[in-house]
């Protein structure tokens, strides 16, 4: 399915700034749909004069009137006559009488989308309201619709949505989470039952109506700095200066605040139709349980990382003990076996070290190889000076795949260093080449050494390192391993194919 950016590029020649404004509007218009109890369609005029729908939003507070997908459809001007007129208007245009769409009576309203940097209307929103079963609206519905009308006029003015910063990445409460309407003086006009419950959990025991919301919110918070911040945020939203120019110009009009008994996420939406302040909408969500689960996950994550750190320390201690034992051993064969054990333990310790600093149990293989190669070259036997390089990106893998794969690479590189350059003293090189897609990771380890012995078969080899490699690749990684001559010239090439899905 095409994205909004794709559809705008296909059908219009809007500037980047205008397209970005429409993207922000689509990111925020769920609030419009919920407050309006209505479906919203966004339409733009194409280069040949047609009007095409490029985005659609359904309400969470009412049933949809457009069960089918309207995106990509060319609008019929005979069905919605206000749509064509709205492209040259600066106000919301409403149908006088509802029209029937099957068994549903719909009243359409056309909301022009203004933009300060554009000459004219850049798009039109169609607000489709179901009037099949008219009834007397409740106080909540009246407060919702009154706020929605102000926001729609702000869309026409080009003042909604504002270019709001959100550096902490806080989510947006929905209207159904908790809705408070305040007037231009900051006094609460209406508070939904969910909003009352959220404030009661924060410690407010009286009614909210006819109270100054900034003072109420500030009195509930335990942190004095947060108390001052929430009061400033609400007062600036309901002030007569537009848009806000105080401290929330950069950090946004939302914050997470801790009260005595609960944690709440608050967001303010200024209402300034035609530049005149009519108050603000304050959305609130009780995130106490979410915050508690987040803290539990953070604690669990910290515990897992601490375990990786301690395992790494223990493995390094084991590696040091083995190295000491190897130095005191006079038997060359025993010394070689202990040295190989040092290298294997060190490679596993390196993976645990990276996992101890990771928050998602993933390992960057490129970093592992870059840090592992000097260790391998340092403990290599023989007089050859070997240069180990790798090109292309190995990428990031989960710990379940990274651990055995690092062991495989360690064995292959070490095997090439020790057995591939017998008698060689110069121009010895090992290259690790990666080729990765969404399904597989293909790794080639190539050297320019003496090559494989005559009649060599990896399946029947009695070398411990190659037996470890075969076992890890076939069982732990579910992949395949092949060995043969280096197609780039002298030496050997080992190819590993590992499925990623």
Coordinates of C-alpha atoms in Angstrom, one line a residue:
X1 CA 0.0 0.0 0.0
X2 CA 1.3 3.5 -0.9
X3 CA 2.2 5.8 1.9
X4 CA 1.0 9.4 2.1
X5 CA 4.4 10.6 0.9
X6 CA 4.1 8.3 -2.1
X7 CA 0.6 9.5 -3.0
X8 CA 1.5 13.2 -2.6
X9 CA 4.5 12.7 -4.9
X10 CA 2.4 10.9 -7.4
X11 CA -0.5 13.3 -7.6
X12 CA 0.8 16.7 -6.6
X13 CA 3.7 19.1 -6.8
X14 CA 3.5 20.3 -3.2
X15 CA 6.6 21.7 -1.6
X16 CA 8.5 19.7 1.0
X17 CA 7.2 22.0 3.8
X18 CA 3.6 21.6 2.7
X19 CA 3.9 17.9 2.5
X20 CA 5.5 17.8 5.9
X21 CA 2.5 19.8 7.3
X22 CA 0.1 17.2 5.9
X23 CA 2.2 14.4 7.4
X24 CA 2.0 16.1 10.8
X25 CA -1.8 16.6 10.4
X26 CA -2.2 12.9 9.6
X27 CA -0.2 12.1 12.7
X28 CA -2.5 14.1 14.8
X29 CA -6.0 13.7 13.2
X30 CA -7.0 10.7 15.2
X31 CA -7.8 13.3 17.9
X32 CA -10.0 15.1 15.4
X33 CA -11.8 12.0 14.4
X34 CA -12.4 10.9 18.1
X35 CA -13.7 14.3 19.1
X36 CA -15.9 14.6 16.1
X37 CA -17.3 11.1 16.3
X38 CA -16.7 11.1 12.5
X39 CA -14.6 9.7 9.7
X40 CA -12.0 11.9 8.1
X41 CA -10.7 11.8 4.5
X42 CA -7.9 13.9 3.2
X43 CA -8.1 14.9 -0.5
X44 CA -5.7 16.8 -2.8
X45 CA -6.1 18.3 -6.2
X46 CA -4.0 16.5 -8.9
X47 CA -2.2 18.2 -11.7
X48 CA -5.0 17.4 -14.2
X49 CA -7.6 18.9 -11.9
X50 CA -9.1 15.7 -10.3
X51 CA -9.5 15.4 -6.5
X52 CA -8.1 12.2 -5.1
X53 CA -8.2 10.8 -1.5
X54 CA -4.8 10.3 -0.1
X55 CA -5.5 9.4 3.6
X56 CA -8.3 8.1 5.8
X57 CA -9.0 8.0 9.5
X58 CA -11.8 6.3 11.4
X59 CA -13.0 7.2 14.9
X60 CA -12.5 5.2 18.0
X61 CA -15.6 6.8 19.6
X62 CA -18.2 5.8 16.9
X63 CA -18.8 3.3 14.2
X64 CA -17.3 4.1 10.8
X65 CA -19.4 5.4 7.9
X66 CA -16.8 4.3 5.3
X67 CA -16.2 0.5 5.9
X68 CA -14.2 0.3 2.6
X69 CA -10.8 1.8 1.9
X70 CA -11.3 5.2 0.3
X71 CA -7.5 6.0 -0.3
X72 CA -6.7 6.4 -3.9
X73 CA -10.2 7.1 -5.1
X74 CA -11.1 10.0 -7.3
X75 CA -13.8 12.1 -5.7
X76 CA -17.2 12.5 -7.4
X77 CA -18.1 16.2 -7.3
X78 CA -21.8 15.4 -7.5
X79 CA -21.7 13.5 -4.2
X80 CA -19.8 16.1 -2.2
X81 CA -20.3 19.5 -3.7
X82 CA -18.6 21.3 -0.8
X83 CA -15.3 19.5 -1.5
X84 CA -14.7 21.5 -4.7
X85 CA -15.6 24.8 -3.0
X86 CA -13.4 24.2 0.0
X87 CA -10.2 24.5 -2.2
X88 CA -10.8 28.2 -2.4
X89 CA -12.3 28.8 1.1
X90 CA -10.8 29.7 4.4
X91 CA -13.6 28.2 6.6
X92 CA -15.4 25.0 7.2
X93 CA -18.2 24.3 4.7
X94 CA -21.1 22.2 5.9
X95 CA -23.9 20.4 4.0
X96 CA -27.3 21.7 4.9
X97 CA -29.0 18.4 4.7
X98 CA -27.6 14.9 5.3
X99 CA -27.3 12.5 2.3
X100 CA -27.9 8.8 2.4
X101 CA -25.1 6.4 1.6
X102 CA -26.9 3.1 1.5
X103 CA -28.7 2.8 4.9
X104 CA -26.6 5.5 6.5
X105 CA -27.4 9.2 6.6
X106 CA -24.2 11.2 6.4
X107 CA -23.6 14.9 6.8
X108 CA -20.4 15.9 5.2
X109 CA -18.2 18.9 6.1
X110 CA -15.3 20.2 4.1
X111 CA -12.4 21.5 6.1
X112 CA -9.7 23.3 4.0
X113 CA -6.1 22.7 5.1
X114 CA -4.3 26.0 5.3
X115 CA -0.6 26.4 5.4
X116 CA 1.2 29.7 6.1
X117 CA 4.0 29.1 3.5
X118 CA 1.6 28.1 0.7
X119 CA -0.5 30.3 -1.5
X120 CA -4.0 28.9 -1.0
X121 CA -5.4 25.6 0.3
X122 CA -3.0 22.6 0.1
X123 CA -5.6 19.9 0.8
X124 CA -9.2 19.4 2.1
X125 CA -10.5 17.2 4.9
X126 CA -13.9 15.7 4.6
X127 CA -15.6 15.1 8.0
X128 CA -18.4 12.6 7.6
X129 CA -20.8 12.3 10.5
X130 CA -23.4 9.6 10.9
X131 CA -26.9 11.1 11.5
X132 CA -28.9 8.0 10.9
X133 CA -30.2 7.8 14.5
X134 CA -30.3 11.4 15.9
X135 CA -30.6 11.8 19.6
X136 CA -29.9 14.4 22.3
X137 CA -26.1 14.6 22.8
X138 CA -24.6 14.1 26.2
X139 CA -22.4 16.7 28.0
X140 CA -19.3 14.7 26.9
X141 CA -20.4 14.7 23.3
X142 CA -21.1 18.4 23.4
X143 CA -17.6 19.1 24.9
X144 CA -16.0 16.8 22.3
X145 CA -17.7 18.4 19.3
X146 CA -17.2 22.0 20.5
X147 CA -13.4 21.3 20.8
X148 CA -13.4 19.5 17.4
X149 CA -15.1 22.5 15.7
X150 CA -12.4 24.8 17.1
X151 CA -9.6 22.4 15.9
X152 CA -11.1 22.1 12.4
X153 CA -11.2 25.9 12.1
X154 CA -7.5 25.9 13.2
X155 CA -6.8 23.4 10.4
X156 CA -8.3 25.9 8.0
X157 CA -6.3 28.7 9.6
X158 CA -3.1 26.6 9.2
X159 CA -2.4 26.7 13.0
X160 CA -3.1 23.0 13.7
X161 CA -1.1 21.0 14.2
X162 CA 1.7 23.0 15.6
X163 CA 5.3 22.1 14.9
X164 CA 5.7 20.6 18.4
X165 CA 8.9 19.2 19.6
X166 CA 8.9 15.9 21.6
X167 CA 12.5 15.1 22.5
X168 CA 11.6 12.5 25.1
X169 CA 9.4 10.6 22.6
X170 CA 6.3 10.6 24.9
X171 CA 3.2 9.0 23.4
X172 CA 0.0 10.9 22.9
X173 CA -3.0 10.2 25.2
X174 CA -6.3 9.6 23.3
X175 CA -9.5 11.5 24.0
X176 CA -11.0 8.4 25.5
X177 CA -8.1 8.1 28.1
X178 CA -9.1 11.4 29.8
X179 CA -10.5 14.6 28.4
X180 CA -10.6 18.0 30.1
X181 CA -11.8 21.2 28.5
X182 CA -10.6 24.5 30.0
X183 CA -11.7 28.0 29.0
X184 CA -9.5 30.9 28.1
X185 CA -9.0 31.7 31.8
X186 CA -7.7 28.2 32.5
X187 CA -10.9 27.1 34.4
X188 CA -12.2 23.6 33.9
X189 CA -15.5 23.6 31.9
X190 CA -15.8 19.9 31.5
X191 CA -13.9 16.8 32.6
X192 CA -14.7 13.3 31.3
X193 CA -15.2 10.4 33.8
X194 CA -11.9 8.9 32.9
X195 CA -10.1 12.2 33.5
X196 CA -11.8 12.5 36.9
X197 CA -10.6 9.0 37.7
X198 CA -7.0 9.8 36.7
X199 CA -7.0 13.0 38.8
X200 CA -8.6 11.1 41.8
X201 CA -5.8 8.5 41.6
X202 CA -3.2 11.3 41.6
X203 CA -4.7 12.5 44.9
X204 CA -7.5 15.0 44.0
X205 CA -10.6 14.2 45.9
X206 CA -13.0 17.1 44.9
X207 CA -14.7 18.0 41.7
X208 CA -12.6 19.4 38.8
X209 CA -15.3 21.6 37.3
X210 CA -14.8 25.4 37.9
X211 CA -11.3 24.9 39.3
X212 CA -8.1 26.3 37.8
X213 CA -6.5 23.2 36.2
X214 CA -2.9 24.4 36.3
X215 CA -3.1 25.0 40.1
X216 CA -4.8 21.6 40.6
X217 CA -2.2 19.7 38.6
X218 CA 0.7 21.6 40.2
X219 CA -0.6 20.8 43.7
X220 CA -0.7 17.0 43.0
X221 CA 2.9 16.6 41.8
X222 CA 5.6 15.6 44.2
X223 CA 8.5 17.2 42.3
X224 CA 8.5 21.0 42.7
X225 CA 10.2 21.4 39.3
X226 CA 7.5 19.2 37.6
X227 CA 4.8 21.2 39.4
X228 CA 6.1 24.5 38.0
X229 CA 6.5 22.9 34.5
X230 CA 3.0 21.5 34.4
X231 CA 1.5 24.8 35.5
X232 CA 3.4 26.7 32.9
X233 CA 2.5 24.2 30.2
X234 CA -1.3 24.5 30.9
X235 CA -1.3 28.3 31.3
X236 CA 0.6 28.8 28.1
X237 CA -1.8 26.6 26.2
X238 CA -4.8 28.6 27.4
X239 CA -3.1 32.0 27.1
X240 CA -4.0 34.6 24.5
X241 CA -0.5 34.6 22.9
X242 CA -0.3 32.2 20.0
X243 CA 1.7 30.0 19.4
X244 CA 3.4 29.4 22.8
X245 CA 6.8 31.1 23.0
X246 CA 7.9 30.0 26.4
X247 CA 10.0 27.1 27.6
X248 CA 7.7 24.6 25.8
X249 CA 8.4 25.9 22.3
X250 CA 11.2 23.3 22.0
X251 CA 10.2 20.5 24.4
X252 CA 6.6 20.2 23.4
X253 CA 3.3 20.5 25.2
X254 CA 3.3 17.1 26.9
X255 CA 5.0 15.7 29.9
X256 CA 5.0 12.6 32.2
X257 CA 4.4 13.6 35.8
X258 CA 4.6 11.7 39.1
X259 CA 2.0 12.4 41.7
X260 CA 1.8 11.0 45.2
X261 CA -0.1 7.9 44.2
X262 CA 0.2 7.7 40.4
X263 CA 2.0 8.6 37.3
X264 CA 0.1 10.4 34.5
X265 CA 0.9 11.4 30.9
X266 CA -0.5 14.9 30.2
X267 CA -0.8 16.8 26.9
X268 CA -2.2 20.2 26.2
X269 CA -3.7 21.2 22.9
X270 CA -4.3 25.0 22.5
X271 CA -7.6 26.1 20.9
X272 CA -7.2 29.3 18.9
X273 CA -9.7 29.3 16.0
X274 CA -9.1 32.4 13.8
X275 CA -6.3 33.4 16.2
X276 CA -8.6 34.0 19.2
X277 CA -8.1 31.8 22.3
X278 CA -11.1 29.8 23.4
X279 CA -9.2 27.7 25.9
X280 CA -7.5 24.3 25.5
X281 CA -8.0 20.6 25.6
X282 CA -6.0 18.7 28.2
X283 CA -5.6 15.0 27.6
X284 CA -4.5 12.7 30.5
X285 CA -3.7 9.1 30.7
X286 CA -3.0 7.1 33.8
X287 CA 0.3 5.3 33.1
X288 CA 1.0 4.0 36.6
X289 CA 0.8 0.3 35.8
X290 CA 2.7 0.9 32.5
X291 CA 5.4 2.8 34.4
X292 CA 5.6 0.0 37.0
X293 CA 6.0 -2.6 34.2
X294 CA 8.7 -0.5 32.5
X295 CA 10.6 -0.2 35.8
X296 CA 10.4 -4.0 36.2
X297 CA 11.7 -4.5 32.6
X298 CA 14.5 -2.1 33.2
X299 CA 15.4 -3.9 36.4
X300 CA 15.3 -7.3 34.6
X301 CA 17.4 -5.9 31.7
X302 CA 20.0 -4.5 34.1
X303 CA 20.1 -8.0 35.9
X304 CA 20.7 -9.8 32.5
X305 CA 23.5 -7.4 31.6
X306 CA 25.1 -7.8 35.0
X307 CA 25.0 -11.6 34.5
X308 CA 26.7 -11.2 31.1
X309 CA 29.3 -8.9 32.8
X310 CA 30.0 -11.4 35.5
X311 CA 30.2 -14.3 33.1
X312 CA 32.7 -12.3 31.0
X313 CA 34.8 -11.6 34.1
X314 CA 34.8 -15.3 35.1
X315 CA 35.8 -16.4 31.6
X316 CA 38.6 -13.9 31.5
X317 CA 39.8 -15.3 34.8
X318 CA 39.7 -18.8 33.4
X319 CA 41.6 -17.6 30.3
X320 CA 44.3 -16.1 32.4
X321 CA 44.7 -19.3 34.5
X322 CA 45.0 -21.3 31.3
X323 CA 47.5 -18.9 29.9
X324 CA 49.6 -19.2 33.1
X325 CA 49.4 -23.0 32.9
X326 CA 50.4 -23.0 29.3
X327 CA 53.6 -20.9 30.1
X328 CA 54.6 -23.4 32.8
X329 CA 54.0 -26.5 30.7
X330 CA 57.1 -28.0 29.0
X331 CA 55.2 -30.4 26.8
X332 CA 54.8 -28.6 23.4
X333 CA 51.6 -30.5 22.5
X334 CA 50.0 -29.7 25.9
X335 CA 51.1 -26.1 25.6
X336 CA 49.4 -25.9 22.1
X337 CA 46.2 -27.3 23.5
X338 CA 46.1 -24.9 26.3
X339 CA 46.8 -22.0 24.0
X340 CA 43.9 -23.0 21.8
X341 CA 41.7 -23.2 24.9
X342 CA 42.8 -19.6 25.9
X343 CA 41.7 -18.4 22.4
X344 CA 38.3 -20.1 22.5
X345 CA 37.5 -18.9 26.0
X346 CA 38.6 -15.4 25.1
X347 CA 36.3 -15.3 22.0
X348 CA 33.3 -16.4 24.2
X349 CA 34.2 -13.8 26.8
X350 CA 34.2 -11.1 24.2
X351 CA 30.7 -11.8 23.1
X352 CA 29.5 -11.7 26.8
X353 CA 31.3 -8.3 27.1
X354 CA 29.3 -6.9 24.2
X355 CA 26.1 -8.3 25.5
X356 CA 26.7 -6.7 28.9
X357 CA 26.5 -3.3 27.2
X358 CA 23.5 -4.2 24.9
X359 CA 19.9 -3.5 25.8
X360 CA 18.4 -5.9 23.2
X361 CA 20.5 -9.1 23.5
X362 CA 22.1 -8.5 20.1
X363 CA 25.7 -8.5 19.0
X364 CA 27.4 -6.4 16.3
X365 CA 29.6 -9.0 14.5
X366 CA 31.7 -6.5 12.8
X367 CA 32.8 -5.1 16.2
X368 CA 33.5 -8.6 17.5
X369 CA 35.7 -9.4 14.5
X370 CA 37.6 -6.2 14.8
X371 CA 38.3 -6.8 18.4
X372 CA 38.9 -10.6 18.1
X373 CA 41.5 -10.5 15.2
X374 CA 44.3 -8.9 17.3
X375 CA 43.8 -11.6 20.0
X376 CA 44.0 -14.4 17.4
X377 CA 47.1 -13.0 15.7
X378 CA 48.8 -12.5 19.1
X379 CA 48.3 -16.1 20.2
X380 CA 49.1 -17.6 16.8
X381 CA 52.0 -20.0 16.5
X382 CA 54.6 -19.8 13.8
X383 CA 56.9 -17.1 12.4
X384 CA 54.5 -15.8 9.7
X385 CA 53.2 -12.2 9.9
X386 CA 49.5 -12.5 8.9
X387 CA 47.2 -9.6 8.0
X388 CA 43.5 -10.3 8.7
X389 CA 40.9 -8.0 7.1
X390 CA 37.2 -8.1 6.6
X391 CA 35.0 -6.3 4.1
X392 CA 31.2 -5.8 3.7
X393 CA 29.0 -5.8 6.7
X394 CA 28.4 -8.9 8.8
X395 CA 25.7 -7.0 10.7
X396 CA 23.9 -7.5 14.0
X397 CA 22.7 -10.9 15.1
X398 CA 20.8 -12.1 18.2
X399 CA 22.9 -13.7 21.0
X400 CA 21.6 -17.2 20.0
X401 CA 23.2 -16.9 16.6
X402 CA 26.1 -14.6 17.4
X403 CA 27.7 -16.9 20.1
X404 CA 28.2 -20.0 17.9
X405 CA 29.1 -17.9 14.8
X406 CA 31.9 -16.1 16.7
X407 CA 33.2 -19.5 17.7
X408 CA 33.1 -20.6 14.1
X409 CA 34.9 -17.5 12.8
X410 CA 37.5 -17.9 15.6
X411 CA 38.3 -21.5 14.6
X412 CA 38.5 -20.7 10.9
X413 CA 40.7 -17.7 11.3
X414 CA 42.9 -19.5 13.8
X415 CA 43.1 -22.6 11.6
X416 CA 44.2 -20.5 8.6
X417 CA 46.8 -18.7 10.6
X418 CA 48.3 -21.9 12.0
X419 CA 48.0 -24.3 9.1
X420 CA 47.6 -22.2 6.0
X421 CA 51.0 -20.4 5.9
X422 CA 53.5 -23.1 6.7
X423 CA 56.9 -21.8 5.7
X424 CA 55.5 -18.5 4.5
X425 CA 57.0 -15.3 5.9
X426 CA 55.5 -12.4 3.8
X427 CA 52.3 -11.3 2.1
X428 CA 50.2 -13.6 4.2
X429 CA 46.6 -12.4 4.2
X430 CA 43.2 -13.7 5.4
X431 CA 40.1 -12.0 4.2
X432 CA 36.6 -12.3 5.7
X433 CA 33.9 -11.5 3.2
X434 CA 30.2 -11.1 4.0
X435 CA 27.1 -11.1 1.9
X436 CA 23.8 -10.6 3.7
X437 CA 20.1 -10.3 2.8
X438 CA 16.9 -10.7 4.7
X439 CA 17.0 -14.5 4.5
X440 CA 20.7 -15.6 4.7
X441 CA 24.1 -14.5 5.9
X442 CA 26.9 -15.8 3.6
X443 CA 30.5 -15.6 4.9
X444 CA 33.6 -16.5 3.1
X445 CA 37.0 -16.9 4.9
X446 CA 39.8 -16.8 2.3
X447 CA 43.6 -17.0 2.6
X448 CA 46.4 -16.9 0.1
X449 CA 48.4 -19.7 1.8
X450 CA 49.5 -23.1 0.7
X451 CA 46.0 -24.5 0.2
X452 CA 44.4 -27.8 1.3
X453 CA 46.3 -31.0 1.4
X454 CA 45.8 -33.6 -1.4
X455 CA 42.6 -35.6 -0.8
X456 CA 41.5 -33.4 2.1
X457 CA 37.8 -33.8 3.1
X458 CA 36.3 -31.6 5.8
X459 CA 33.7 -34.3 6.7
X460 CA 36.4 -36.8 7.6
X461 CA 38.9 -34.4 9.1
X462 CA 40.1 -35.4 12.6
X463 CA 41.2 -31.8 13.6
X464 CA 39.3 -30.7 16.7
X465 CA 38.8 -27.2 15.4
X466 CA 37.2 -28.3 12.2
X467 CA 35.0 -30.7 14.0
X468 CA 33.8 -27.9 16.3
X469 CA 33.1 -25.7 13.3
X470 CA 31.0 -28.5 11.5
X471 CA 29.0 -29.2 14.7
X472 CA 28.3 -25.5 15.4
X473 CA 27.3 -24.7 11.8
X474 CA 25.1 -27.7 11.2
X475 CA 23.4 -28.0 14.6
X476 CA 23.6 -24.7 16.4
X477 CA 23.2 -22.4 13.3
X478 CA 21.3 -24.7 10.9
X479 CA 23.6 -23.8 8.1
X480 CA 26.0 -25.3 5.6
X481 CA 29.9 -25.4 5.4
X482 CA 32.0 -26.0 2.3
X483 CA 35.8 -25.8 1.9
X484 CA 37.8 -25.6 -1.3
X485 CA 40.5 -23.8 -3.3
X486 CA 40.5 -20.0 -3.2
X487 CA 38.9 -18.9 -6.5
X488 CA 40.9 -15.6 -6.3
X489 CA 44.2 -17.4 -6.5
X490 CA 46.4 -19.4 -4.1
X491 CA 45.1 -20.6 -0.8
X492 CA 41.8 -21.9 0.6
X493 CA 38.2 -20.6 0.8
X494 CA 35.7 -21.6 3.5
X495 CA 32.1 -20.8 2.7
X496 CA 29.4 -20.6 5.4
X497 CA 25.7 -20.1 4.7
X498 CA 23.4 -19.4 7.7
X499 CA 19.6 -18.9 7.5
X500 CA 18.5 -15.8 9.3
X501 CA 14.7 -16.6 9.3

